[in-house]
CSV table of C-alpha atoms in Angstrom, one decimal:
chain,number,residue,atom,x,y,z
A,1,UNK,CA,-53.2,109.3,49.5
A,2,UNK,CA,-52.1,111.6,46.9
A,3,UNK,CA,-51.7,110.1,43.3
A,4,UNK,CA,-48.2,110.8,41.7
A,5,UNK,CA,-48.5,111.9,37.9
A,6,UNK,CA,-46.7,109.4,35.7
A,7,UNK,CA,-45.5,109.4,32.2
A,8,UNK,CA,-47.6,106.4,31.8
A,9,UNK,CA,-50.8,108.3,32.3
A,10,UNK,CA,-50.4,110.1,29.0
A,11,UNK,CA,-49.4,106.7,27.0
A,12,UNK,CA,-52.3,105.0,28.2
A,13,UNK,CA,-54.4,107.9,27.2
A,14,UNK,CA,-52.8,107.8,23.8
A,15,UNK,CA,-53.3,104.0,23.7
A,16,UNK,CA,-57.1,104.3,24.3
A,17,UNK,CA,-57.5,107.0,21.7
A,18,UNK,CA,-56.1,104.4,19.0
A,19,UNK,CA,-59.1,102.6,17.2
A,20,UNK,CA,-57.0,99.6,16.3
A,21,UNK,CA,-55.5,99.3,20.0
A,22,UNK,CA,-54.0,95.9,20.9
A,23,UNK,CA,-54.2,94.3,24.5
A,24,UNK,CA,-51.6,96.1,26.5
A,25,UNK,CA,-49.0,94.3,28.8
A,26,UNK,CA,-47.3,96.7,31.3
A,27,UNK,CA,-44.1,95.6,32.7
A,28,UNK,CA,-41.9,96.5,35.1
A,29,UNK,CA,-40.0,95.6,38.6
A,30,UNK,CA,-42.4,95.4,41.8
A,31,UNK,CA,-43.7,98.6,43.4
A,32,UNK,CA,-42.9,100.8,40.8
A,33,UNK,CA,-46.6,102.0,40.4
A,34,UNK,CA,-47.9,99.8,37.7
A,35,UNK,CA,-51.3,98.5,39.6
A,36,UNK,CA,-51.8,102.2,41.0
A,37,UNK,CA,-51.6,104.0,37.7
A,38,UNK,CA,-53.6,101.4,35.2
A,39,UNK,CA,-56.2,101.2,38.2
A,40,UNK,CA,-56.6,105.2,38.2
A,41,UNK,CA,-56.8,105.0,34.3
A,42,UNK,CA,-59.6,102.4,34.4
A,43,UNK,CA,-61.7,104.4,36.8
A,44,UNK,CA,-61.7,107.6,35.0
A,45,UNK,CA,-61.9,106.2,31.6
A,46,UNK,CA,-64.5,103.3,31.8
A,47,UNK,CA,-67.7,102.7,32.8
A,48,UNK,CA,-66.9,99.1,34.0
A,49,UNK,CA,-63.6,97.8,35.2
A,50,UNK,CA,-63.1,94.1,35.7
A,51,UNK,CA,-60.1,93.6,37.9
A,52,UNK,CA,-58.5,90.2,38.6
A,53,UNK,CA,-55.2,89.8,40.7
A,54,UNK,CA,-53.9,86.1,40.2
A,55,UNK,CA,-51.8,86.5,43.6
A,56,UNK,CA,-54.4,87.6,45.7
A,57,UNK,CA,-57.3,85.4,43.9
A,58,UNK,CA,-55.6,82.3,42.6
A,59,UNK,CA,-58.9,80.8,42.1
A,60,UNK,CA,-59.0,82.6,38.9
A,61,UNK,CA,-56.2,80.5,37.5
A,62,UNK,CA,-58.8,78.2,36.3
A,63,UNK,CA,-60.5,80.5,33.6
A,64,UNK,CA,-58.7,79.0,30.8
A,65,UNK,CA,-60.1,75.7,31.5
A,66,UNK,CA,-62.3,75.7,28.4
A,67,UNK,CA,-59.9,77.3,26.2
A,68,UNK,CA,-58.3,80.8,25.4
A,69,UNK,CA,-61.3,82.7,23.5
A,70,UNK,CA,-62.9,85.6,25.0
A,71,UNK,CA,-66.4,84.3,25.4
A,72,UNK,CA,-65.0,81.0,27.2
A,73,UNK,CA,-62.6,83.2,29.8
A,74,UNK,CA,-65.8,85.7,30.5
A,75,UNK,CA,-68.1,82.7,31.1
A,76,UNK,CA,-65.6,81.3,33.6
A,77,UNK,CA,-64.9,84.6,35.4
A,78,UNK,CA,-68.5,85.0,35.7
A,79,UNK,CA,-68.9,81.7,37.2
A,80,UNK,CA,-66.5,82.5,39.9
A,81,UNK,CA,-68.0,86.1,40.5
A,82,UNK,CA,-71.4,86.7,39.0
A,83,UNK,CA,-71.2,90.3,40.1
A,84,UNK,CA,-68.6,90.9,37.3
A,85,UNK,CA,-70.0,92.5,34.4
A,86,UNK,CA,-68.7,92.7,30.6
A,87,UNK,CA,-70.6,95.2,29.0
A,88,UNK,CA,-69.2,95.8,25.0
A,89,UNK,CA,-67.3,99.1,24.5
A,90,UNK,CA,-67.2,100.3,28.1
A,91,UNK,CA,-65.1,97.8,29.8
A,92,UNK,CA,-61.6,97.5,30.8
A,93,UNK,CA,-60.5,93.9,31.7
A,94,UNK,CA,-57.3,94.1,34.2
A,95,UNK,CA,-55.2,91.2,34.9
A,96,UNK,CA,-52.8,91.9,37.3
A,97,UNK,CA,-49.8,89.8,38.7
A,98,UNK,CA,-49.3,88.2,35.1
A,99,UNK,CA,-46.1,86.4,36.3
A,100,UNK,CA,-48.2,84.3,38.6
A,101,UNK,CA,-50.3,83.1,35.8
A,102,UNK,CA,-48.6,83.5,32.4
A,103,UNK,CA,-50.8,81.2,30.6
A,104,UNK,CA,-53.4,83.8,30.3
A,105,UNK,CA,-51.3,85.8,27.9
A,106,UNK,CA,-52.5,83.3,25.3
A,107,UNK,CA,-55.9,84.8,25.4
A,108,UNK,CA,-55.0,87.8,24.3
A,109,UNK,CA,-54.9,86.9,20.7
A,110,UNK,CA,-58.5,85.9,21.0
A,111,UNK,CA,-59.3,89.4,22.8
A,112,UNK,CA,-57.6,91.2,19.9
A,113,UNK,CA,-59.6,89.7,17.6
A,114,UNK,CA,-63.0,89.8,19.5
A,115,UNK,CA,-62.5,93.6,19.9
A,116,UNK,CA,-65.2,94.0,22.3
A,117,UNK,CA,-63.4,94.7,25.5
A,118,UNK,CA,-59.9,96.7,26.3
A,119,UNK,CA,-57.3,94.4,28.2
A,120,UNK,CA,-54.5,95.3,30.3
A,121,UNK,CA,-52.1,93.1,31.8
A,122,UNK,CA,-49.7,93.9,34.4
A,123,UNK,CA,-46.8,92.1,36.4
A,124,UNK,CA,-43.4,92.2,37.8
A,125,UNK,CA,-40.6,89.8,37.2
A,126,UNK,CA,-42.1,89.2,33.6
A,127,UNK,CA,-38.5,89.5,32.1
A,128,UNK,CA,-37.4,86.4,33.5
A,129,UNK,CA,-40.3,84.3,31.8
A,130,UNK,CA,-41.2,86.8,29.0
A,131,UNK,CA,-40.1,84.3,26.1
A,132,UNK,CA,-43.2,82.1,26.9
A,133,UNK,CA,-45.5,85.1,27.1
A,134,UNK,CA,-44.4,86.8,23.8
A,135,UNK,CA,-44.6,83.5,22.1
A,136,UNK,CA,-48.2,83.2,23.2
A,137,UNK,CA,-49.0,86.2,22.2
A,138,UNK,CA,-47.0,87.5,19.6
A,139,UNK,CA,-48.4,90.2,17.2
A,140,UNK,CA,-51.4,90.6,19.2
A,141,UNK,CA,-50.3,92.8,22.0
A,142,UNK,CA,-48.4,96.1,22.9
A,143,UNK,CA,-45.7,96.3,25.5
A,144,UNK,CA,-45.0,99.2,27.8
A,145,UNK,CA,-42.1,99.0,30.4
A,146,UNK,CA,-42.7,101.1,33.5
A,147,UNK,CA,-39.8,102.0,36.0
A,148,UNK,CA,-39.7,103.9,39.4
A,149,UNK,CA,-40.1,107.9,38.9
A,150,UNK,CA,-37.4,109.8,36.8
A,151,UNK,CA,-36.4,113.2,37.9
A,152,UNK,CA,-38.9,114.7,35.6
A,153,UNK,CA,-41.6,112.7,37.4
A,154,UNK,CA,-40.2,113.8,41.0
A,155,UNK,CA,-40.3,117.1,39.7
A,156,UNK,CA,-43.9,116.9,38.9
A,157,UNK,CA,-44.7,115.6,42.5
A,158,UNK,CA,-42.7,118.3,44.1
A,159,UNK,CA,-45.3,120.8,42.2
A,160,UNK,CA,-43.0,122.0,39.3
A,161,UNK,CA,-44.8,121.7,35.7
A,162,UNK,CA,-43.9,121.2,32.2
A,163,UNK,CA,-43.0,124.8,31.5
A,164,UNK,CA,-40.5,124.5,34.2
A,165,UNK,CA,-38.4,121.6,32.6
A,166,UNK,CA,-39.0,123.1,28.9
A,167,UNK,CA,-36.7,126.0,30.8
A,168,UNK,CA,-34.4,123.6,31.3
A,169,UNK,CA,-33.9,122.4,28.1
A,170,UNK,CA,-33.9,125.7,26.8
A,171,UNK,CA,-31.0,126.5,28.8
A,172,UNK,CA,-29.2,123.5,27.4
A,173,UNK,CA,-30.2,124.4,23.7
A,174,UNK,CA,-28.9,127.7,24.1
A,175,UNK,CA,-26.1,127.2,26.1
A,176,UNK,CA,-27.4,129.6,28.7
A,177,UNK,CA,-26.1,129.0,32.4
A,178,UNK,CA,-28.7,128.7,35.1
A,179,UNK,CA,-28.7,131.8,37.7
A,180,UNK,CA,-27.7,131.4,41.4
A,181,UNK,CA,-31.2,130.7,42.3
A,182,UNK,CA,-31.9,127.9,39.6
A,183,UNK,CA,-28.9,126.1,40.3
A,184,UNK,CA,-29.2,126.0,43.9
A,185,UNK,CA,-33.0,124.8,43.8
A,186,UNK,CA,-32.2,122.4,41.1
A,187,UNK,CA,-29.2,121.0,42.7
A,188,UNK,CA,-31.1,120.6,46.2
A,189,UNK,CA,-33.8,118.7,44.4
A,190,UNK,CA,-31.4,116.5,42.4
A,191,UNK,CA,-29.8,115.6,45.6
A,192,UNK,CA,-33.1,114.6,47.3
A,193,UNK,CA,-33.9,112.7,44.4
A,194,UNK,CA,-30.6,110.7,44.5
A,195,UNK,CA,-30.9,109.8,48.2
A,196,UNK,CA,-34.6,108.7,47.8
A,197,UNK,CA,-34.6,107.1,44.3
A,198,UNK,CA,-37.9,107.1,42.5
A,199,UNK,CA,-40.0,104.3,44.2
A,200,UNK,CA,-43.3,105.8,44.5
A,201,UNK,CA,-44.1,104.8,48.2
A,202,UNK,CA,-40.6,106.3,49.0
A,203,UNK,CA,-41.2,109.6,47.3
A,204,UNK,CA,-45.1,109.8,48.8
A,205,UNK,CA,-43.5,109.6,52.3
A,206,UNK,CA,-40.9,112.3,51.4
A,207,UNK,CA,-43.7,114.5,49.6
A,208,UNK,CA,-46.0,114.0,53.1
A,209,UNK,CA,-43.4,114.5,55.9
A,210,UNK,CA,-41.1,117.0,53.7
A,211,UNK,CA,-38.1,115.2,55.0
A,212,UNK,CA,-36.2,111.9,54.8
A,213,UNK,CA,-38.2,110.6,57.8
A,214,UNK,CA,-39.1,106.9,57.2
A,215,UNK,CA,-37.8,106.8,53.6
A,216,UNK,CA,-34.8,104.5,54.7
A,217,UNK,CA,-37.1,101.9,56.5
A,218,UNK,CA,-39.3,101.8,53.1
A,219,UNK,CA,-36.2,101.4,51.0
A,220,UNK,CA,-35.1,98.5,53.2
A,221,UNK,CA,-38.2,96.8,53.0
A,222,UNK,CA,-38.4,97.2,49.5
A,223,UNK,CA,-34.9,95.4,49.2
A,224,UNK,CA,-36.3,92.6,51.5
A,225,UNK,CA,-39.3,92.2,49.1
A,226,UNK,CA,-36.6,91.6,46.1
A,227,UNK,CA,-34.8,89.3,47.8
A,228,UNK,CA,-37.7,87.7,48.5
A,229,UNK,CA,-39.0,87.7,44.9
A,230,UNK,CA,-35.5,86.2,44.2
A,231,UNK,CA,-36.2,83.1,46.5
A,232,UNK,CA,-39.6,82.8,45.3
A,233,UNK,CA,-39.1,82.9,41.2
A,234,UNK,CA,-35.5,81.8,40.9
A,235,UNK,CA,-34.8,78.3,40.5
A,236,UNK,CA,-32.6,76.0,42.9
A,237,UNK,CA,-28.8,76.8,42.9
A,238,UNK,CA,-29.4,80.1,41.2
A,239,UNK,CA,-31.3,81.8,44.3
A,240,UNK,CA,-28.0,81.8,46.3
A,241,UNK,CA,-26.0,83.1,43.3
A,242,UNK,CA,-28.3,85.8,42.2
A,243,UNK,CA,-28.4,87.1,45.8
A,244,UNK,CA,-24.8,86.9,46.2
A,245,UNK,CA,-24.5,88.9,43.0
A,246,UNK,CA,-27.1,91.4,44.2
A,247,UNK,CA,-25.1,91.8,47.4
A,248,UNK,CA,-21.8,92.4,45.8
A,249,UNK,CA,-23.0,95.5,43.4
A,250,UNK,CA,-22.4,98.2,46.2
A,251,UNK,CA,-18.8,96.8,47.0
A,252,UNK,CA,-17.8,96.4,43.5
A,253,UNK,CA,-19.2,99.8,42.3
A,254,UNK,CA,-17.0,101.7,45.1
A,255,UNK,CA,-13.9,100.3,43.3
A,256,UNK,CA,-11.8,102.7,40.9
A,257,UNK,CA,-12.5,99.7,38.3
A,258,UNK,CA,-16.3,99.4,38.3
A,259,UNK,CA,-16.2,96.8,35.9
A,260,UNK,CA,-18.3,93.6,37.5
A,261,UNK,CA,-15.7,90.9,38.7
A,262,UNK,CA,-17.6,87.6,39.1
A,263,UNK,CA,-14.2,86.3,40.8
A,264,UNK,CA,-14.9,88.4,43.6
A,265,UNK,CA,-18.7,87.2,44.4
A,266,UNK,CA,-17.9,83.8,45.8
A,267,UNK,CA,-14.8,81.4,46.0
A,268,UNK,CA,-14.2,79.6,42.7
A,269,UNK,CA,-17.0,81.6,41.3
A,270,UNK,CA,-17.1,81.5,37.3
A,271,UNK,CA,-18.7,83.7,34.4
A,272,UNK,CA,-20.3,80.5,33.1
A,273,UNK,CA,-22.2,79.8,36.1
A,274,UNK,CA,-23.3,83.1,37.1
A,275,UNK,CA,-23.9,84.8,33.5
A,276,UNK,CA,-27.5,83.5,33.8
A,277,UNK,CA,-28.1,85.1,37.4
A,278,UNK,CA,-26.8,88.5,36.3
A,279,UNK,CA,-29.3,88.3,33.4
A,280,UNK,CA,-31.9,87.3,35.7
A,281,UNK,CA,-31.3,90.5,37.9
A,282,UNK,CA,-31.5,92.4,34.7
A,283,UNK,CA,-34.7,91.1,33.3
A,284,UNK,CA,-36.4,91.3,36.6
A,285,UNK,CA,-35.7,95.2,36.3
A,286,UNK,CA,-33.7,95.4,39.5
A,287,UNK,CA,-30.4,96.4,37.9
A,288,UNK,CA,-29.1,97.9,34.7
A,289,UNK,CA,-26.0,96.5,32.8
A,290,UNK,CA,-23.9,98.6,31.2
A,291,UNK,CA,-21.8,96.8,28.5
A,292,UNK,CA,-18.0,97.2,27.5
A,293,UNK,CA,-17.7,98.4,23.6
A,294,UNK,CA,-15.3,96.3,21.5
A,295,UNK,CA,-14.2,99.7,20.3
A,296,UNK,CA,-15.8,103.4,20.1
A,297,UNK,CA,-17.7,103.4,16.9
A,298,UNK,CA,-21.1,102.8,15.3
A,299,UNK,CA,-23.0,100.7,15.7
A,300,UNK,CA,-23.4,100.0,19.5
A,301,UNK,CA,-26.0,97.2,19.5
A,302,UNK,CA,-23.6,94.8,17.2
A,303,UNK,CA,-20.1,96.2,19.0
A,304,UNK,CA,-19.9,95.0,22.4
A,305,UNK,CA,-18.4,92.2,24.6
A,306,UNK,CA,-21.1,90.7,26.5
A,307,UNK,CA,-18.9,89.3,29.0
A,308,UNK,CA,-17.7,92.5,30.2
A,309,UNK,CA,-19.9,95.0,31.9
A,310,UNK,CA,-20.7,97.3,35.0
A,311,UNK,CA,-23.9,96.4,37.2
A,312,UNK,CA,-26.0,99.6,38.1
A,313,UNK,CA,-29.0,99.7,40.2
A,314,UNK,CA,-32.2,100.3,38.5
A,315,UNK,CA,-33.3,102.7,41.2
A,316,UNK,CA,-30.5,104.9,42.8
A,317,UNK,CA,-32.5,104.8,46.1
A,318,UNK,CA,-32.2,101.3,46.8
A,319,UNK,CA,-28.3,101.5,46.1
A,320,UNK,CA,-28.2,104.1,48.6
A,321,UNK,CA,-30.0,101.8,51.2
A,322,UNK,CA,-27.6,99.3,50.7
A,323,UNK,CA,-24.4,101.5,52.0
A,324,UNK,CA,-23.1,101.1,55.4
A,325,UNK,CA,-24.3,103.0,58.1
A,326,UNK,CA,-21.6,105.7,58.1
A,327,UNK,CA,-22.3,106.4,54.1
A,328,UNK,CA,-26.2,106.6,55.0
A,329,UNK,CA,-25.5,109.1,57.7
A,330,UNK,CA,-23.4,111.3,55.8
A,331,UNK,CA,-25.5,111.0,52.7
A,332,UNK,CA,-28.9,112.2,54.8
A,333,UNK,CA,-27.3,114.8,57.1
A,334,UNK,CA,-24.7,116.2,54.9
A,335,UNK,CA,-25.9,115.4,51.2
A,336,UNK,CA,-22.5,114.3,50.4
A,337,UNK,CA,-22.7,112.2,47.5
A,338,UNK,CA,-19.0,111.8,47.0
A,339,UNK,CA,-18.8,108.5,49.1
A,340,UNK,CA,-18.2,105.4,46.9
A,341,UNK,CA,-15.7,107.2,44.4
A,342,UNK,CA,-18.5,108.6,42.2
A,343,UNK,CA,-20.6,105.6,41.9
A,344,UNK,CA,-23.4,106.9,43.1
A,345,UNK,CA,-23.2,110.0,40.0
A,346,UNK,CA,-22.5,107.2,37.6
A,347,UNK,CA,-25.3,105.0,38.8
A,348,UNK,CA,-28.1,107.9,38.7
A,349,UNK,CA,-26.9,108.9,35.4
A,350,UNK,CA,-27.1,105.4,33.9
A,351,UNK,CA,-30.4,105.3,35.5
A,352,UNK,CA,-31.6,108.4,34.0
A,353,UNK,CA,-30.4,107.0,30.4
A,354,UNK,CA,-32.3,103.8,30.8
A,355,UNK,CA,-35.5,105.8,31.7
A,356,UNK,CA,-35.2,108.1,28.9
A,357,UNK,CA,-34.4,105.1,26.3
A,358,UNK,CA,-31.0,105.0,26.0
A,359,UNK,CA,-28.9,101.5,26.2
A,360,UNK,CA,-25.7,101.5,28.5
A,361,UNK,CA,-22.2,101.3,27.3
A,362,UNK,CA,-18.9,102.1,28.1
A,363,UNK,CA,-15.4,101.3,27.3
A,364,UNK,CA,-12.1,100.6,28.9
A,365,UNK,CA,-8.6,99.9,26.9
A,366,UNK,CA,-6.9,97.1,28.4
A,367,UNK,CA,-3.6,98.4,27.5
A,368,UNK,CA,-4.0,102.1,28.5
A,369,UNK,CA,-5.6,104.1,31.3
A,370,UNK,CA,-8.3,105.2,29.0
A,371,UNK,CA,-11.9,104.6,30.1
A,372,UNK,CA,-15.2,106.3,29.2
A,373,UNK,CA,-18.2,106.1,31.4
A,374,UNK,CA,-21.3,106.1,28.8
A,375,UNK,CA,-21.4,106.4,25.2
A,376,UNK,CA,-24.7,107.9,23.5
A,377,UNK,CA,-25.6,108.2,19.9
A,378,UNK,CA,-27.4,110.4,17.7
A,379,UNK,CA,-28.2,109.4,13.8
A,380,UNK,CA,-24.6,110.1,12.6
A,381,UNK,CA,-22.2,110.7,15.8
A,382,UNK,CA,-21.2,108.8,18.9
A,383,UNK,CA,-20.9,110.8,21.8
A,384,UNK,CA,-19.0,109.7,24.8
A,385,UNK,CA,-20.1,110.9,28.2
A,386,UNK,CA,-18.2,111.7,30.9
A,387,UNK,CA,-19.5,111.7,34.7
A,388,UNK,CA,-17.4,113.8,37.1
A,389,UNK,CA,-18.6,114.1,40.9
A,390,UNK,CA,-17.7,118.0,40.7
A,391,UNK,CA,-15.6,119.1,37.6
A,392,UNK,CA,-12.2,118.5,36.6
A,393,UNK,CA,-10.2,117.4,33.3
A,394,UNK,CA,-11.8,114.9,31.4
A,395,UNK,CA,-8.4,113.3,29.8
A,396,UNK,CA,-10.1,110.3,28.4
A,397,UNK,CA,-13.1,112.3,26.8
A,398,UNK,CA,-10.5,114.6,25.0
A,399,UNK,CA,-8.5,112.0,23.5
A,400,UNK,CA,-11.5,110.4,22.2
A,401,UNK,CA,-12.8,113.6,20.7
A,402,UNK,CA,-9.4,114.9,19.0
A,403,UNK,CA,-7.8,111.2,18.2
A,404,UNK,CA,-7.5,109.8,14.6
A,405,UNK,CA,-8.5,106.9,15.6
A,406,UNK,CA,-12.4,107.6,16.5
A,407,UNK,CA,-14.0,108.9,13.4
A,408,UNK,CA,-17.5,108.6,14.4
A,409,UNK,CA,-16.6,110.9,17.7
A,410,UNK,CA,-16.9,114.8,17.0
A,411,UNK,CA,-17.6,116.1,20.4
A,412,UNK,CA,-18.4,115.0,24.0
A,413,UNK,CA,-20.2,115.4,26.7
A,414,UNK,CA,-19.6,116.0,30.4
A,415,UNK,CA,-22.2,115.8,33.2
A,416,UNK,CA,-20.3,117.4,36.2
A,417,UNK,CA,-21.1,119.4,39.5
A,418,UNK,CA,-21.5,123.0,37.9
A,419,UNK,CA,-23.2,124.9,35.3
A,420,UNK,CA,-23.6,124.7,31.6
A,421,UNK,CA,-20.3,125.4,29.5
A,422,UNK,CA,-18.8,124.6,26.3
A,423,UNK,CA,-15.2,124.3,25.6
A,424,UNK,CA,-12.8,122.4,23.1
A,425,UNK,CA,-15.8,120.6,21.7
A,426,UNK,CA,-16.9,119.5,25.0
A,427,UNK,CA,-20.5,120.5,26.1
A,428,UNK,CA,-20.7,120.5,30.0
A,429,UNK,CA,-24.1,120.1,31.9
A,430,UNK,CA,-25.0,119.6,35.5
A,431,UNK,CA,-25.9,116.1,36.7
A,432,UNK,CA,-29.6,117.0,37.1
A,433,UNK,CA,-29.9,117.5,33.3
A,434,UNK,CA,-29.1,113.7,32.4
A,435,UNK,CA,-32.5,112.9,32.4
A,436,UNK,CA,-33.1,115.5,29.2
A,437,UNK,CA,-30.1,114.4,27.2
A,438,UNK,CA,-31.8,112.5,24.7
A,439,UNK,CA,-34.5,115.1,24.2
A,440,UNK,CA,-31.6,117.6,23.7
A,441,UNK,CA,-29.6,115.6,21.1
A,442,UNK,CA,-32.8,114.9,18.9
A,443,UNK,CA,-33.5,118.4,19.0
A,444,UNK,CA,-29.8,120.0,18.7
A,445,UNK,CA,-27.9,120.9,16.1
A,446,UNK,CA,-24.6,120.1,17.9
A,447,UNK,CA,-21.3,120.4,15.7
A,448,UNK,CA,-17.6,120.3,16.3
A,449,UNK,CA,-17.0,123.8,14.7
């Protein structure tokens, strides 16, 4: 089975080089590739790996019965399985499926103090009970949030190297249009990625077969697994509410007003009853929440209404798999992403932003038609980002740039179907450049001149 190179690979290598490295917790939604990457890293970098999976082997949930010190836990592990070896300095301990036994996180403090062994914990659904894990191990661990493949990792899977991506950002930095071959190839790759998403099992099937054959079946199984997780990990009444919200997301994204409306989820539904359900999906890594700004100004984090938001899927392929049969046929046969009124483009851009480290924010004025899809920032500027399915005018974007009411905004970015361009303080890039926007902004000297 071909291994898909992931960004966590270089992160793990850098983590191991640190002399003062702390135990690592790798969080992320189910089946994004956490265990595969961690185990591959362990096999390549340690003479000895001790792997414990609390789902497959629940008997290991007793290993803290004598306390949380490293020696106590090691003693109990070897009592259960005497073949497991613990050689100082050359052993990696992997505690997998941490969500099944969050109590083990208390031991991380003692493993950190002991410092004879490297420890990596991994689990899905961690966000929903991470407060307990955090309180048990605060100051004694490092966190890494892993997501499904982004477009760059997808390009690696297709055989493109770092030089290819470096050339892409060179085009952006210098405002040089992609030539006909480049734009054709990149658009085709991006369309495939939009339809497939970045779940490793789906991408691997696509790479192996060279087509979409079987990809929808895998996506639908993943969706079924997510729904099973909701039933397993959510409490009581919340299970039904969370599933109702989950099933409503594609329908609400299809509307012109993409703000998520609780009243549409169920008869008599109220925000206060569903707020925790929506946060649950976000904490589980299944969806990305995009909050409405009170006003387009800096700072972003202290300037949004947490009762107004759009909900996007954290993986676009799973969004696609929830569409109706006619939309599926149109997408996979005709590569037509214009179904659902541009929602797919917004979702894929939101996904790219989150995977590159941006938070998600939008703005909609209640007393006018002004609405902006996303906002990002540099150290000094607030930058509105408009997502267009094809091209066309961006009225709200120009109002924000030219209006006297918005002193933090000097230029904007439009992501559209087309090529690179610049006009009237608006930088235009193809959709497939969304994953590079953070790097572009950190290295560019954009201005309104």
